[in-house]
Coordinates of C-alpha atoms and ligand atoms in Angstrom, one line a residue:
M20 CA -4.4 77.7 -160.5
N21 CA -1.0 75.4 -159.5
D22 CA -0.4 78.1 -157.5
T23 CA -3.7 78.9 -155.2
V24 CA -3.6 75.0 -154.8
S25 CA -0.1 75.1 -153.6
S26 CA -1.4 77.9 -151.7
L27 CA -4.3 76.0 -150.1
A28 CA -1.9 73.3 -149.3
T29 CA 0.3 75.3 -147.4
L30 CA -2.5 76.9 -145.4
V31 CA -3.4 72.8 -144.6
A32 CA -0.1 72.1 -142.9
D33 CA 0.2 75.4 -141.6
A34 CA -2.6 74.5 -140.1
A35 CA -2.3 71.4 -139.5
A36 CA 0.9 72.9 -137.2
A37 CA -0.3 75.1 -135.2
F38 CA -3.2 72.9 -134.2
D39 CA -0.2 70.5 -132.9
A40 CA 1.7 73.1 -131.6
A41 CA -1.5 74.1 -129.4
P42 CA -0.4 72.5 -125.8
T43 CA -4.0 73.4 -124.2
P44 CA -7.8 73.1 -125.7
A45 CA -8.3 77.0 -125.0
E46 CA -4.9 77.5 -128.0
L47 CA -5.7 75.4 -129.7
E48 CA -9.4 77.2 -130.1
N49 CA -7.8 80.4 -130.9
A50 CA -5.6 78.6 -133.3
K51 CA -8.8 76.8 -135.0
A52 CA -10.0 80.5 -135.3
R53 CA -6.9 82.4 -137.4
F54 CA -7.5 79.5 -140.1
L55 CA -11.7 78.7 -139.2
G56 CA -13.2 81.7 -137.3
K57 CA -15.5 84.5 -138.9
S58 CA -12.0 86.3 -140.5
G59 CA -9.7 83.4 -141.2
R60 CA -7.9 82.5 -143.5
L61 CA -10.0 79.5 -145.0
T62 CA -13.2 81.4 -144.7
E63 CA -11.7 84.8 -146.1
L64 CA -10.3 83.1 -149.3
L65 CA -14.2 81.8 -149.2
K66 CA -15.5 85.5 -149.3
G67 CA -13.5 86.1 -152.6
L68 CA -15.2 83.3 -154.1
A69 CA -17.7 85.2 -155.3
A70 CA -15.5 88.0 -157.3
L71 CA -14.6 84.4 -159.6
A72 CA -16.3 83.5 -163.1
P73 CA -19.3 80.7 -162.3
E74 CA -17.1 78.2 -164.1
E75 CA -14.2 79.5 -162.0
K76 CA -16.2 79.3 -159.2
K77 CA -17.1 75.9 -158.8
A78 CA -13.6 74.5 -159.4
Q79 CA -12.3 77.0 -156.8
G80 CA -15.3 76.4 -153.6
A81 CA -14.8 72.6 -154.7
R82 CA -10.6 73.0 -153.9
I83 CA -11.7 75.3 -151.1
N84 CA -13.6 73.0 -149.7
E85 CA -11.2 70.3 -149.9
A86 CA -9.0 72.7 -148.0
K87 CA -11.3 72.9 -145.0
Q88 CA -12.6 69.7 -144.7
Q89 CA -8.5 68.5 -144.4
V90 CA -8.3 71.8 -141.6
E91 CA -11.3 70.6 -139.9
A92 CA -9.8 66.7 -140.1
A93 CA -6.8 67.7 -138.4
L94 CA -8.4 69.5 -135.7
N95 CA -10.2 67.3 -134.8
A96 CA -7.6 65.1 -134.9
R97 CA -5.2 67.7 -132.2
R98 CA -8.7 67.7 -130.1
Q99 CA -9.1 63.9 -129.8
A100 CA -5.2 64.0 -128.9
L101 CA -5.7 67.0 -126.3
A102 CA -8.5 65.3 -124.3
D103 CA -6.9 61.6 -124.3
A104 CA -4.3 63.2 -122.8
E105 CA -6.4 64.8 -119.9
L106 CA -7.5 62.0 -118.9
A107 CA -4.9 59.7 -119.2
Q108 CA -3.3 62.9 -116.9
Q109 CA -6.7 62.4 -114.9
L110 CA -5.4 58.7 -114.1
R111 CA -2.9 59.1 -113.8
A112 CA -3.7 62.1 -110.6
E113 CA -6.5 59.4 -109.6
A114 CA -4.3 56.3 -110.3
L115 CA -5.7 53.4 -106.8
D116 CA -2.2 50.9 -106.4
V117 CA -5.6 48.2 -105.4
T118 CA -2.3 45.6 -105.0
L119 CA -1.1 47.6 -101.8
P120 CA -1.2 45.6 -98.4
G121 CA -4.9 47.3 -96.7
R122 CA -4.0 49.7 -93.6
T123 CA -5.2 46.9 -90.4
P124 CA -5.0 48.7 -87.1
G125 CA -2.1 47.1 -84.7
Q126 CA -2.1 44.4 -83.3
G127 CA -0.2 43.5 -79.6
G128 CA 1.1 40.1 -78.5
L129 CA 2.0 39.1 -75.1
H130 CA 4.8 39.7 -72.6
P131 CA 7.1 36.7 -72.5
V132 CA 6.4 37.2 -68.4
T133 CA 2.9 36.3 -69.2
R134 CA 3.4 34.1 -71.1
A135 CA 5.9 32.4 -68.8
M136 CA 2.8 33.2 -65.6
E137 CA 0.2 31.0 -68.2
R138 CA 2.0 28.7 -68.9
I139 CA 3.2 27.9 -64.7
E140 CA -0.9 28.5 -64.4
Q141 CA -1.5 25.6 -67.1
I142 CA 1.0 23.0 -65.8
F143 CA -0.3 23.6 -62.0
G144 CA -3.9 23.1 -63.4
S145 CA -3.1 20.3 -64.7
M146 CA -1.6 18.9 -61.4
G147 CA -4.6 20.2 -59.5
F148 CA -3.9 23.8 -58.2
D149 CA -6.1 26.4 -57.8
V150 CA -5.1 29.9 -59.2
A151 CA -5.6 32.7 -56.6
D152 CA -4.7 36.4 -57.0
G153 CA -4.2 38.5 -53.5
P154 CA -3.2 42.4 -53.2
E155 CA -0.1 44.1 -54.0
I156 CA -0.3 46.7 -51.6
E157 CA -0.5 44.0 -48.5
A158 CA -1.1 44.7 -44.0
D159 CA 2.8 43.5 -42.8
W160 CA 0.9 40.9 -40.6
F161 CA 0.6 38.9 -44.0
N162 CA 3.3 39.8 -45.5
F163 CA 6.3 39.0 -42.4
T164 CA 4.4 38.3 -39.3
A165 CA 1.6 35.4 -39.5
L166 CA 4.9 33.7 -41.8
N167 CA 6.7 33.7 -38.6
T168 CA 9.0 37.1 -39.3
P169 CA 8.1 39.4 -36.5
Q170 CA 9.0 42.7 -36.3
D171 CA 12.7 42.6 -35.4
H172 CA 13.5 39.7 -37.1
P173 CA 16.8 39.8 -38.9
A174 CA 15.3 37.8 -42.3
R175 CA 13.1 41.6 -42.6
S176 CA 16.3 42.8 -43.5
M177 CA 16.7 41.4 -46.7
H178 CA 13.4 42.6 -48.0
D179 CA 13.6 46.0 -47.5
T180 CA 10.2 47.5 -49.8
F181 CA 8.5 50.4 -50.5
Y182 CA 6.5 50.6 -47.4
V183 CA 2.9 52.6 -47.1
E184 CA 1.3 54.2 -44.3
G185 CA -1.3 52.3 -42.3
G186 CA 1.0 49.3 -41.4
Y187 CA 0.9 48.5 -45.1
V188 CA 3.5 47.2 -47.8
L189 CA 4.5 46.8 -51.5
R190 CA 4.4 42.8 -50.9
T191 CA 8.2 41.9 -51.1
H192 CA 7.0 37.9 -51.7
T193 CA 3.8 36.0 -52.6
S194 CA 4.4 33.9 -49.5
P195 CA 1.4 36.3 -48.0
M196 CA -1.4 34.8 -50.3
Q197 CA -0.4 30.7 -48.7
I198 CA -1.6 32.9 -44.9
R199 CA -4.8 34.6 -47.4
Y200 CA -6.0 31.6 -48.9
A201 CA -5.4 28.8 -46.7
V202 CA -8.1 31.2 -44.1
Q203 CA -10.2 31.6 -46.7
H204 CA -10.4 27.9 -47.5
V205 CA -10.5 26.7 -43.7
K206 CA -13.6 29.6 -43.2
R207 CA -15.4 27.3 -46.2
H208 CA -14.6 24.2 -44.8
K209 CA -15.3 25.4 -40.7
H210 CA -18.6 23.7 -40.3
L211 CA -16.1 20.0 -41.6
L212 CA -13.4 21.9 -38.9
D213 CA -15.5 21.6 -36.4
A214 CA -17.6 18.3 -36.7
G215 CA -14.3 16.7 -36.1
L216 CA -14.1 15.6 -40.2
P217 CA -11.5 16.0 -43.0
M218 CA -11.4 18.6 -44.6
P219 CA -10.2 18.5 -48.4
E220 CA -6.9 19.8 -48.8
I221 CA -5.2 23.2 -49.3
R222 CA -3.9 22.7 -52.8
V223 CA -3.3 26.5 -54.6
I224 CA -0.7 28.4 -56.5
A225 CA -0.8 32.6 -56.1
P226 CA 1.2 34.0 -59.2
G227 CA 2.0 37.9 -58.9
R228 CA 3.9 41.0 -58.9
T229 CA 6.2 41.3 -55.8
Y230 CA 8.7 44.4 -54.9
R231 CA 12.1 44.7 -53.0
V232 CA 14.5 47.6 -52.9
D233 CA 16.7 46.6 -55.8
S234 CA 17.8 46.9 -59.3
D235 CA 20.2 45.2 -61.2
A236 CA 20.6 42.5 -64.2
T237 CA 19.3 40.1 -62.2
H238 CA 16.9 42.0 -59.9
S239 CA 14.5 44.5 -60.6
P240 CA 12.9 46.7 -58.1
M241 CA 9.2 45.0 -59.4
F242 CA 9.2 41.7 -60.1
H243 CA 7.0 38.2 -60.4
Q244 CA 6.9 35.1 -58.1
V245 CA 5.1 32.5 -57.7
E246 CA 4.0 30.6 -54.3
G247 CA 2.5 26.9 -54.4
L248 CA 1.2 25.3 -51.1
W249 CA -0.1 21.7 -50.4
V250 CA -1.9 21.2 -47.0
G251 CA -3.1 18.3 -45.5
E252 CA -2.8 15.6 -43.5
N253 CA -0.6 13.2 -45.4
I254 CA 1.4 16.1 -47.3
S255 CA 5.7 15.6 -47.3
F256 CA 8.7 16.5 -48.8
K257 CA 8.6 14.0 -51.4
D258 CA 5.4 15.4 -52.9
L259 CA 6.9 18.6 -52.8
K260 CA 9.9 17.0 -55.0
A261 CA 7.7 14.9 -57.1
V262 CA 5.3 18.2 -57.5
Y263 CA 8.2 20.0 -58.5
V264 CA 10.3 18.3 -60.5
D265 CA 7.0 17.4 -62.8
F266 CA 6.6 21.3 -62.8
I267 CA 10.0 21.8 -64.3
Q268 CA 10.0 19.7 -66.6
A269 CA 7.0 20.2 -68.2
F270 CA 8.3 23.9 -68.0
F271 CA 11.2 23.5 -70.0
E272 CA 9.4 20.6 -72.3
T273 CA 12.2 18.5 -71.4
K274 CA 13.4 15.5 -68.6
D275 CA 17.0 16.2 -69.9
L276 CA 18.2 18.1 -66.2
E277 CA 18.8 17.3 -62.9
I278 CA 17.4 19.4 -59.5
R279 CA 18.8 19.1 -56.3
F280 CA 17.0 20.1 -52.9
R281 CA 19.8 22.6 -50.6
P282 CA 19.1 22.8 -46.8
S283 CA 18.4 27.3 -46.3
Y284 CA 16.3 28.9 -44.3
F285 CA 13.2 30.6 -44.3
P286 CA 11.5 31.8 -40.6
F287 CA 8.1 30.1 -42.3
T288 CA 9.3 26.5 -43.3
E289 CA 11.4 23.8 -41.3
P290 CA 12.4 22.4 -43.0
S291 CA 14.0 24.6 -45.5
A292 CA 15.6 23.9 -48.9
E293 CA 16.8 26.1 -52.1
I294 CA 15.6 24.4 -55.6
D295 CA 18.8 24.5 -57.9
M296 CA 18.1 22.8 -61.2
K297 CA 20.9 22.3 -64.0
F298 CA 20.1 21.7 -68.0
A299 CA 22.1 18.4 -69.6
T300 CA 22.5 20.1 -73.0
G301 CA 21.4 24.0 -74.0
P302 CA 24.0 27.0 -73.5
L303 CA 23.3 26.8 -70.0
A304 CA 24.4 23.2 -69.5
G305 CA 26.1 21.9 -66.3
R306 CA 25.4 25.2 -64.7
W307 CA 23.3 24.9 -61.1
L308 CA 20.1 27.9 -61.2
E309 CA 19.0 28.6 -58.6
V310 CA 15.0 28.7 -59.3
S311 CA 12.7 28.5 -55.9
G312 CA 12.6 28.7 -51.8
S313 CA 11.0 26.0 -50.7
G314 CA 10.0 23.8 -47.8
Q315 CA 8.2 22.5 -45.4
V316 CA 5.6 24.6 -44.3
H317 CA 6.3 26.3 -40.2
P318 CA 4.3 24.8 -37.8
Q319 CA 3.1 28.5 -36.6
V320 CA 2.7 29.5 -40.0
I321 CA 0.0 26.1 -40.4
R322 CA -1.9 28.1 -36.7
N323 CA -2.0 31.4 -38.4
M324 CA -3.6 29.5 -41.3
G325 CA -6.5 28.7 -38.5
L326 CA -5.0 25.2 -38.5
D327 CA -3.9 22.3 -35.5
P328 CA -0.3 21.8 -36.6
E329 CA -0.8 18.5 -35.0
R330 CA -2.8 17.5 -37.6
Y331 CA -2.2 19.4 -40.7
I332 CA 1.1 19.3 -42.0
G333 CA 2.4 20.5 -45.7
F334 CA 4.9 21.8 -48.5
A335 CA 5.5 26.1 -49.9
F336 CA 7.8 26.9 -52.9
G337 CA 7.8 30.7 -54.5
S338 CA 9.0 30.6 -56.9
G339 CA 11.1 33.7 -60.0
I340 CA 9.0 33.7 -62.7
D341 CA 11.2 36.3 -64.3
R342 CA 14.5 34.2 -63.7
L343 CA 11.7 31.3 -64.9
A344 CA 11.2 33.0 -68.3
M345 CA 14.7 34.4 -68.6
L346 CA 15.5 30.6 -69.1
R347 CA 13.1 29.2 -71.3
Y348 CA 13.1 32.4 -73.4
G349 CA 17.3 32.8 -73.7
V350 CA 17.2 36.2 -72.2
N351 CA 20.4 37.7 -70.3
D352 CA 18.8 40.5 -68.9
L353 CA 16.0 41.2 -66.8
R354 CA 15.3 44.8 -67.2
L355 CA 14.6 43.9 -70.9
F356 CA 11.5 42.8 -69.0
F357 CA 10.4 45.5 -68.7
D358 CA 11.7 48.4 -70.3
G359 CA 8.9 48.6 -73.3
D360 CA 11.2 48.0 -75.8
L361 CA 9.1 46.8 -79.5
R362 CA 12.2 45.4 -80.4
F363 CA 12.9 42.9 -77.9
L364 CA 8.5 42.2 -77.6
R365 CA 7.9 41.6 -80.5
Q366 CA 10.2 38.2 -80.9
F367 CA 7.0 36.9 -78.3
A368 CA 4.6 37.9 -79.8
Ligands
DAH403 N1 9.0 34.0 -50.0 C1 10.6 33.3 -50.3 C2 11.1 34.6 -51.6 O1 10.5 35.3 -51.6 C3 10.6 31.8 -50.7 C4 10.3 31.1 -50.5 C5 10.7 30.0 -49.6 C6 8.7 30.9 -50.6 C7 10.6 29.7 -49.5 C8 8.0 29.5 -50.0 C9 9.0 28.9 -49.0 O2 7.0 29.5 -50.4 O3 8.1 27.6 -48.6 O4 12.4 34.4 -50.3

């Protein structure tokens, strides 16, 4: 009797150990068959009951059933454990980290030169200047001749550029926009001029790309200028000075600077001046920096605009936008603007 009890205990322990050792549901079912299957160890014991006397059969049957229940309990526990592990594994494999930041489309930013340009347009716009745009492939007439720079003029040698067939060039400055804009303006107000009535003043800036055969740390074959033109019946150099000082102070957001007009020469202005500025503070303090050409519009240029130089007078200037952007943002090599290096450009976005 005790023998049977201890062998049943061993059988239950064997079954539990076999179930726990089964690493997969399939192997667990194989192990189950060895104990509870048609010729499993427990089934064989139950079959053996038939040979026992009724009293013995009853007692032994009860013990075997108890052992069978324990085996089934061990089996179910292992089934549950394997199912739990499988679910946990699946959840781990399919896990979504909902705390990860989402994927957003890349965001662009404005180029520092574009920023400077917009700033210039905004400042001159607030002073009543129109903003005009013109072609980068320009007729020789507008780029040179109409600006009092005929074919053999020595000033042309400083404007070596890229020549396009048919008398066109990549414009070497934004000054041709003086003529283009003024001619349109005069055409629009022809009825007033014909009647001898006063014409609204010409007040415009023209920012844009310009080209020259030039390339080093401070010159790029493609660069940016902004042209300014104000023509009326009574516009003088003192207006130029007032406008330009206002502009520079607004652009750099400081009055802590000096501006000087240094005599110079341009074929399309007379007299002509180079405009220099000097910061009172900051890394560039104390150094005169050239920022613009300027002057009183030459009588021949006024004539080429279709106006009478005895009646109309004004000033013009042409400033380097890249230079202004370099000074404003503290950039020391012009080429950084045009290399397209995102590490540089992202600083302005
Ligand atoms: N166009 C000249 C240049 O690129 C700059 C300039 C000088 C423009 C005097 C002007 C001016 O309008 O009046 O060198």
